[in-house]
Every structure is written in structure tokens, then in C-alpha cells.
Coordinates of C-alpha atoms (C1' of nucleotides) in Angstrom, one line a residue:
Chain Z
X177 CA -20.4 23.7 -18.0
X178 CA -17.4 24.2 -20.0
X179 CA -17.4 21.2 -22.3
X180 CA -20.4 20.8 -23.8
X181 CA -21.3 19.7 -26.9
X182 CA -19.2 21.2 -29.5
X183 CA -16.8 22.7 -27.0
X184 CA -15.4 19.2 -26.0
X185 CA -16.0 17.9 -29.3
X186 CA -13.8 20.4 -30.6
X187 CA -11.2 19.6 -28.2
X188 CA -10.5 16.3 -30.4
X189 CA -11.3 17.7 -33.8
X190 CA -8.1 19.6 -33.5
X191 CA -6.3 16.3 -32.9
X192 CA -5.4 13.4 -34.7
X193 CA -8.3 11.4 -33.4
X194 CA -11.0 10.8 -34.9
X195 CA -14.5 11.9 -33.0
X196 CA -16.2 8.9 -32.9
X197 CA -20.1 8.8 -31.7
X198 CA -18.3 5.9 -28.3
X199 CA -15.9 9.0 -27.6
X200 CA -18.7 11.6 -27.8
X201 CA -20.4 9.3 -25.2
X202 CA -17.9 9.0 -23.3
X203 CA -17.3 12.9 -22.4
X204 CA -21.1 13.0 -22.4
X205 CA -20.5 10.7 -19.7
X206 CA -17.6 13.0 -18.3
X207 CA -19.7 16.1 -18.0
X208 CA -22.4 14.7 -15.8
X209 CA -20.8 12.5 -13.2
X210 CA -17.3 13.2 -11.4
X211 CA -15.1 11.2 -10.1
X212 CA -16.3 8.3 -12.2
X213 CA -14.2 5.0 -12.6
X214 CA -14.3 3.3 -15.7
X215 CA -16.7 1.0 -15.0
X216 CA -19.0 3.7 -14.0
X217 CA -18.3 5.6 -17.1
X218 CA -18.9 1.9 -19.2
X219 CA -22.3 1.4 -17.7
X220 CA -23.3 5.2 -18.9
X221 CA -21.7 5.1 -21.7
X222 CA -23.9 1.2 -22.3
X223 CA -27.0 2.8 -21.6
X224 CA -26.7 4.5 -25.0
X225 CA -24.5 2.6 -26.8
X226 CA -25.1 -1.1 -25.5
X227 CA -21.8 -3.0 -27.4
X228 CA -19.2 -0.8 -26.4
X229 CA -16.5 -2.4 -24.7
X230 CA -14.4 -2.0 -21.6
X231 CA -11.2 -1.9 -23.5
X232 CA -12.6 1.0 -25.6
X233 CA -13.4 3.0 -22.3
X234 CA -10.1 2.9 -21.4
X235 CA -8.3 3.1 -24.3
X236 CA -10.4 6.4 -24.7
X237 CA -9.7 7.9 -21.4
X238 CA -6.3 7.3 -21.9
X239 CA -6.5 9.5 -25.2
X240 CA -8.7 12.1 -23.2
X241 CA -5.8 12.4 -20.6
X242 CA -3.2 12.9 -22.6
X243 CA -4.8 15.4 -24.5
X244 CA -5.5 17.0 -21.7
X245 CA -9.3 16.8 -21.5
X246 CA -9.5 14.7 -18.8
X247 CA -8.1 14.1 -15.4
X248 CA -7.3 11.3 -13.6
X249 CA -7.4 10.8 -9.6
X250 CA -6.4 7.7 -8.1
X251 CA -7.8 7.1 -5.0
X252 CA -8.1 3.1 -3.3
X253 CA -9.0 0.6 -5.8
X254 CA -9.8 2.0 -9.3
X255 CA -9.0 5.3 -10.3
X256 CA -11.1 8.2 -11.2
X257 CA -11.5 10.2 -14.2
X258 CA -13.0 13.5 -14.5
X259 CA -13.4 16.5 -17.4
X260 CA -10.4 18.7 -16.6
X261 CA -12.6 22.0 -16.5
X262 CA -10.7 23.9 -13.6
X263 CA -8.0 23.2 -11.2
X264 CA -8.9 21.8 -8.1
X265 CA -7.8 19.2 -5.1
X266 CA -9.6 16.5 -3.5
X267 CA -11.4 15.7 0.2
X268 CA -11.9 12.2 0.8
X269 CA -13.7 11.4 3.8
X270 CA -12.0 7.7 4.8
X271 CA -15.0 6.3 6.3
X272 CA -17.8 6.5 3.6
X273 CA -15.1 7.3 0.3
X274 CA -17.3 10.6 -0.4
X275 CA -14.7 13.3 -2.9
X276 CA -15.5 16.6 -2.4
X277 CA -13.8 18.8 -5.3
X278 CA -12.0 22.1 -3.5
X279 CA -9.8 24.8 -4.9
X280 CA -7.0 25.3 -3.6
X281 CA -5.1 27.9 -5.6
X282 CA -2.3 28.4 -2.9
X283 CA -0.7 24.9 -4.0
X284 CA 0.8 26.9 -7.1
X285 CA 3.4 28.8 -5.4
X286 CA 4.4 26.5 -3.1
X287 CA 5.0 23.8 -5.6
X288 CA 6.9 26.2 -8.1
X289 CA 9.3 27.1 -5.4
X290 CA 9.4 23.7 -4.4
X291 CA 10.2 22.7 -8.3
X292 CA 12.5 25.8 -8.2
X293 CA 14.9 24.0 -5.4
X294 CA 14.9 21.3 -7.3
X295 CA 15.7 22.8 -10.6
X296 CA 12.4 21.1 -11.8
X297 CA 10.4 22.9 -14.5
X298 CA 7.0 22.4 -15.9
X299 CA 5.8 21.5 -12.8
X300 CA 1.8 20.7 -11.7
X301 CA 0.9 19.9 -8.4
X302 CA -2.3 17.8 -7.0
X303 CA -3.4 17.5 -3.2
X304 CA -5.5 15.1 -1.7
X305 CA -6.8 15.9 1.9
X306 CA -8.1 12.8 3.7
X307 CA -10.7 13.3 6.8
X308 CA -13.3 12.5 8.6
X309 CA -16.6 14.5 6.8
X310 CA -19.1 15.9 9.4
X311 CA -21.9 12.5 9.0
X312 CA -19.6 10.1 9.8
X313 CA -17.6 12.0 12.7
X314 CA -21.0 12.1 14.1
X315 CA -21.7 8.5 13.7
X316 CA -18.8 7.3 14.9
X317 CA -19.1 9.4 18.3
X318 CA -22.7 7.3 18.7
X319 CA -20.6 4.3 18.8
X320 CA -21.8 3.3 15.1
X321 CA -18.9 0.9 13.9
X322 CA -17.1 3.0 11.2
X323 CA -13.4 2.1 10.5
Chain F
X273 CA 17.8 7.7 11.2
X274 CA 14.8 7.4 13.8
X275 CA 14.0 3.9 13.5
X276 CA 16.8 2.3 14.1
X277 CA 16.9 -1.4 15.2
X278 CA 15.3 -0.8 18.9
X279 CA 13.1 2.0 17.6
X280 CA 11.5 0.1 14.7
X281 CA 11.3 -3.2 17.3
X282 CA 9.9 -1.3 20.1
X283 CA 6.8 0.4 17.9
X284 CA 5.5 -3.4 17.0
X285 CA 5.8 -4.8 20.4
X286 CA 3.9 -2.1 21.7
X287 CA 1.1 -3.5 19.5
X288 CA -0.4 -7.0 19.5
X289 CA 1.5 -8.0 16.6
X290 CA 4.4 -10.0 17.1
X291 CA 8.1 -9.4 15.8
X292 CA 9.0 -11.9 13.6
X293 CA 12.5 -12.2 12.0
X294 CA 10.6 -11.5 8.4
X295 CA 9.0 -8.3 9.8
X296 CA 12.4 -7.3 11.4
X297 CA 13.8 -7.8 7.9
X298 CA 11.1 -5.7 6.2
X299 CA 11.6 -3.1 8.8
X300 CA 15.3 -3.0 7.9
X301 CA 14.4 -3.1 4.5
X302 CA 12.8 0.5 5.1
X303 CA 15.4 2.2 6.4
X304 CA 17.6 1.8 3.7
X305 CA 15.6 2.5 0.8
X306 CA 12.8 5.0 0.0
X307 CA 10.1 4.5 -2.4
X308 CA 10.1 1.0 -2.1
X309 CA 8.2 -1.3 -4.3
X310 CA 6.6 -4.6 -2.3
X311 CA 8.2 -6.3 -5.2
X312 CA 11.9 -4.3 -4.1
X313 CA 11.4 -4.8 -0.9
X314 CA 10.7 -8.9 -1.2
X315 CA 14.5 -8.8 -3.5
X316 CA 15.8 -6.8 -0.2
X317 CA 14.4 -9.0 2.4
X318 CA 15.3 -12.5 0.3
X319 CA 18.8 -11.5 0.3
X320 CA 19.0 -12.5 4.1
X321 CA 15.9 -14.4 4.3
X322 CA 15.4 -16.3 0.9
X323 CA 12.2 -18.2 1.6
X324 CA 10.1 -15.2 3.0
X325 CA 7.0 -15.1 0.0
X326 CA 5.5 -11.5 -1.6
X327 CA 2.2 -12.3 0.5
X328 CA 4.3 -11.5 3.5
X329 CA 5.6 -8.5 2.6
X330 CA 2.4 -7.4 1.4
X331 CA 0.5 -8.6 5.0
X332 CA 3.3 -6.9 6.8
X333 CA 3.8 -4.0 4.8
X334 CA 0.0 -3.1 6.0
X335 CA 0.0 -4.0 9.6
X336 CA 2.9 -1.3 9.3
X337 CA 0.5 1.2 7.6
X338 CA -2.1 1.0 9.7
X339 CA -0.1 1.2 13.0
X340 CA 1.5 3.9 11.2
X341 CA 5.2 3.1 10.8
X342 CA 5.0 3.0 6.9
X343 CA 3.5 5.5 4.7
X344 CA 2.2 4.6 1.1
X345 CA 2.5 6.4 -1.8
X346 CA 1.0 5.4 -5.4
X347 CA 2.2 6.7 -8.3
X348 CA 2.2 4.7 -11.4
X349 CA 1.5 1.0 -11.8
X350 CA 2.7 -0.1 -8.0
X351 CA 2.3 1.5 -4.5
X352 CA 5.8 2.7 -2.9
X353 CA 6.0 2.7 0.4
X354 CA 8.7 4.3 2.9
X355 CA 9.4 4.4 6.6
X356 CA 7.2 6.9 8.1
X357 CA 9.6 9.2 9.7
X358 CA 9.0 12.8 9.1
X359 CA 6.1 14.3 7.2
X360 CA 7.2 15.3 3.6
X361 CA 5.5 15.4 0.4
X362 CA 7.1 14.2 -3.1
X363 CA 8.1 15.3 -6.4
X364 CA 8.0 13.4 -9.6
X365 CA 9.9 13.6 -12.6
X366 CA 7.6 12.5 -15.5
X367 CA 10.5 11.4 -17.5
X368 CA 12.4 9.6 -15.1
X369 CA 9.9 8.9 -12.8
X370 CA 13.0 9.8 -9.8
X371 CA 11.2 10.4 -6.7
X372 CA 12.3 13.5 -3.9
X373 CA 11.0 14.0 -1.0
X374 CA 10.1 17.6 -0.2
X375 CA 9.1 19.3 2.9
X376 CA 5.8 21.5 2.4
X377 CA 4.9 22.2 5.9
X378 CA 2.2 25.5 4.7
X379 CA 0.1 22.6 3.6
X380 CA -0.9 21.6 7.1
X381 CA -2.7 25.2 7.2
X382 CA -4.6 25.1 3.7
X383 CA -5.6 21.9 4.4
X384 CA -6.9 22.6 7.4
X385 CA -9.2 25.7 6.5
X386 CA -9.9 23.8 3.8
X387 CA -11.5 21.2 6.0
X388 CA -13.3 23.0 8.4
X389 CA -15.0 24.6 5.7
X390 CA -16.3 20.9 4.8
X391 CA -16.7 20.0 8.4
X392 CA -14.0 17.3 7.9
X393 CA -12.1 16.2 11.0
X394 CA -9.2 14.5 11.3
X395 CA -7.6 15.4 8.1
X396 CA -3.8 15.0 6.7
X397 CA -3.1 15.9 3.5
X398 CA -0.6 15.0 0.7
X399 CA 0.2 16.6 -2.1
X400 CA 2.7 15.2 -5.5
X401 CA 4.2 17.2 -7.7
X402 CA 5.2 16.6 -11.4
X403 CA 7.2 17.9 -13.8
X404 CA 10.6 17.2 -15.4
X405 CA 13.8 17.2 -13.6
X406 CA 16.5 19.1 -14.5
X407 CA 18.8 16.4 -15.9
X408 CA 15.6 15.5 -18.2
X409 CA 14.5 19.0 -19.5
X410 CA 18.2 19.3 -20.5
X411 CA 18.2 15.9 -22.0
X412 CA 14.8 16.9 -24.1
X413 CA 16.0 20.5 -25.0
X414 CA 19.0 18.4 -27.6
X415 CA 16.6 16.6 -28.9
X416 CA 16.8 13.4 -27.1
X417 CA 13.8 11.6 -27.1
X418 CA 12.1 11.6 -24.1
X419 CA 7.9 11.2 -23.0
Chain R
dC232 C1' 0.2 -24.3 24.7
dT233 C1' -2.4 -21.0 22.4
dC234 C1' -2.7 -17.6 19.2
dT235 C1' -0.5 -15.4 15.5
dC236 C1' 2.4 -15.8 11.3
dT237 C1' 4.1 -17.7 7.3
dG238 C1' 4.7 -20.0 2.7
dC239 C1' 2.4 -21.5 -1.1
dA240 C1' -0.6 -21.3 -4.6
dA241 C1' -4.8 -19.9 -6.3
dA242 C1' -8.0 -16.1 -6.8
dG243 C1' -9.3 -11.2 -7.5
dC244 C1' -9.4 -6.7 -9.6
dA245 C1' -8.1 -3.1 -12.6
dT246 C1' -6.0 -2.3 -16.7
dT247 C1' -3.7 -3.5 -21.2
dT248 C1' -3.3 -5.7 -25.6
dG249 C1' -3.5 -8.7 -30.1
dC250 C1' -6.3 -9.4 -33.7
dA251 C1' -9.9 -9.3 -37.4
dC252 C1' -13.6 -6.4 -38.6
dA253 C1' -16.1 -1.9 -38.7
dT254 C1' -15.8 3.2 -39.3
dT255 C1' -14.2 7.7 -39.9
dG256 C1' -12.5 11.6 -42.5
Chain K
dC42 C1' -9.8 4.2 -49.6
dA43 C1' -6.4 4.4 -46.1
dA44 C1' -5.8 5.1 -41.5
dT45 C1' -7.7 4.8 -37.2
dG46 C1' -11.0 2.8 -33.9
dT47 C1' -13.7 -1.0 -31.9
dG48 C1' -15.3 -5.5 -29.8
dC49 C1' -13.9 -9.5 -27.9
dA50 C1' -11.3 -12.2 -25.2
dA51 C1' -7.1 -13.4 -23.5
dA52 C1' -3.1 -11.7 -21.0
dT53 C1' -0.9 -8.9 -17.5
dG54 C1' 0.5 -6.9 -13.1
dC55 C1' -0.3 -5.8 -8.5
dT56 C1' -2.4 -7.3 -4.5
dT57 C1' -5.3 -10.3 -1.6
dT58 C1' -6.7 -14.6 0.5
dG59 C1' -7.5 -19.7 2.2
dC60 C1' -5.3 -23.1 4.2
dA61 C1' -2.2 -26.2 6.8
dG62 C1' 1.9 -26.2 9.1
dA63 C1' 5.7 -23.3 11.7
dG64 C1' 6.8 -20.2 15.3
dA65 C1' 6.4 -16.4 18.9
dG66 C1' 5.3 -15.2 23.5

DNA sequence: CTCTCTGCAAAGCATTTGCACATTG
DNA sequence: CAATGTGCAAATGCTTTGCAGAGAG
């Protein structure tokens, strides 16, 4: 794991923000779980530190993502956030919401000659692949009701 | 344009949902513009029918998505939707938050391998670009100020 | 005529924000 | 200490929903 400890502490040290001991929880919180939507990341984050608020969760992750520690993925209701360790894309399976995290490192080249028709610079590209994962294909062919 | 007037008619009728002059209108609304907030398309639609309400749009807008004339695409506080007529992808200028529309078709391929080896079925994929158009980058190179 | 739609208004979530107090560096 | 962060609670913005009457087929 890239960010642990100091390493992701580090990462706001060298910022104007202050490291407080709800932030540190916070990317504790981000280094276990993925795909975590702020409420999940509240409840973790509680379990240590029982008073912190909502607001504070978001208010943080809002820091994170602009600094670039974190990543957001929006996805159906609520998004998503996620320690931005290494590039990768997203397989949703629509019937039971499971995110796989997959690589993908084609998307580069065709989005920077996409961006290059355009005349579009500093350009980042994210994919999200929607499907049917192998459990619930197989569930639905037994006639189990699945949307 | 591919769904024009009979077009758009003929792929509700086909269904069990009937044609209503306030879908009619939100059809129309479609074709027109792209990236259409609900909110945009209720100003659109009240300019011939001044009494249709937001719920409508919004109850229409996803009997369309889910027969599959209307695609969705989120990107910032509201969802934007658009008249599903070819498959294209879309790039975002973080400044001015314009929205292309941009052909990709290699993704059908990546996402494909990348789906079989997760045993998904049934998959589509999307993908969004970002970056800064070139009006923008020119606009932040003199020093205007710019996010 | 029956079943589906619609307008209206209220409710539901996720997220943001103002403010007075607590904390960090 | 001065500046930044936090909890709380209220506010916001988008979207959904219950219901009684209107309209399509």
C-alpha cells in the first residue's frame, strides 16, 4: 500500500492544510476500503473518533481531491471516493452494484488523440464498463428475479 | 437526425407506454439540444406546453432511458441527458464545463477483453474525458483567472 | 371505459454552508 | 496567537413519490 502512514500524511504536510488527527482518520479510512461513500467513510472514521461530523467528511474529501490524494467515482446515488494510488477504470455489475477496479492503460492514447482533435490539453480520461458479473448472469438464467 | 417526429413516435408506441403530447414535447426537446439538464429541458418543453411540471420530465425522461431512446450522462451537480442516437463518448472542459461528443469506437474492444476476463456479460462502456479546451488554456496562459 | 399519465406539492437523499468554538502549527 | 478546522444544524439542489383528477387508446 502506497499511502501509509507517513506517506499519506506527508501528502498534506506539504500543503497548506493542516494534518489534523479527523483527516488522518479519514485516509486511514481510505486505505482499507474502496469505493467508499461518505457515509461509509463517516461510520469508520466514528468508530475512532465518535463526534466527527458529516460535514467534516466531506469537507475533507473535498481537500483530499483536489490535492490529488483522492479519487472520486460517481456511480448511482452517492459517489465514491477512493486513495488515488494507481490509475485504473471501473466494472460495475448492474444487478448486485459490485466495482471491480481494472487497468486499463490503453485509455491514454486514445484520449490524448481524442484531446488532440479537439485542441484540448491536460487531458485525463476515466471509463466505466457496466455488465452483468458471472453470479448474477447465472442467477438470472435460473429465473431468479434480477433487474 | 434519426429521430425525427415518426421515428421518435414510433419507438414509444412500440412499447406499452402511451404518447402523450408532453412526452412528444420532451422528445422534441431532445433533438434539438444535447446535454440537456431535466431542468433545461422543462424551460424547452414549457415554451409550447406551459403547465407540463419537472416530475414529468423527470418520469419521462426515465421511461425513455430504460426503453433506451435517451442516454444519461452525470457530470457535475445534475445528470444531462441526450437523445440516444449514435454511440459516442464525451469530453469535458474543466473550465468551461463545454461538453463534445467524441467517437471512441476501440473502446468497444478494451472493454470487452476487459470483461471476459471478469466474467461480465452484457457490458457497454463509457468513458469522459477532461481537460481544458483550447479557448481556456489560452485564456489561463494571460493570466486570466480561471479554476 | 379502463388503465396510464399528469400536475401539484411534499418528501427524500446527498451534499454544502454559516457560525461560534476548538485546534493546529 | 493567528489562522485554519470542526461540530452542529439549517439550507440547498436534484430527484422521487403519493395522490386525485385528466386523458389516451
Amino acid at each position: 500500500m502506497v499511502t501509509d502512514g507517513k506517506g499519506v500524511d506527508a501528502g498534506l504536510l506539504q500543503t497548506r492544510y493542516r494534518l489534523t488527527k479527523q483527516r488522518a482518520a479519514i485516509l486511514r479510512a481510505l486505505e482499507d476500503g474502496a469505493h467508499l461513500t461518505a457515509e461509509a467513510i463517516h461510520e469508520r472514521v466514528r468508530a475512532e473518533l465518535p463526534a466527527v461530523s458529516l460535514g467534516t467528511i466531506y469537507r475533507t474529501l473535498d481537500i483530499l481531491r483536489a490535492i490529488g490524494l483522492v479519487q472520486v467515482f460517481a456511480h448511482g446515488g452517492a459517489a465514491r471516493y477512493e486513495a488515488a494510488l494507481d490509475k485504473h477504470h471501473h466494472l460495475v455489475c448492474l444487478a448486485c452494484s459490485e466495482i471491480v477496479n481494472v487497468p486499463a492503460p490503453q485509455l491514454v492514447s486514445i484520449a490524448l488523440a481524442v484531446a488532440q482533435d479537439h485542441r484540448y490539453s491536460g487531458v485525463d480520461a476515466a471509463m466505466v464498463i457496466t455488465g452483468r458479473c458471472a453470479r448474477c448472469a447465472g442467477l438470472a438464467r435460473n429465473g431468479i428475479g434480477l433487474t
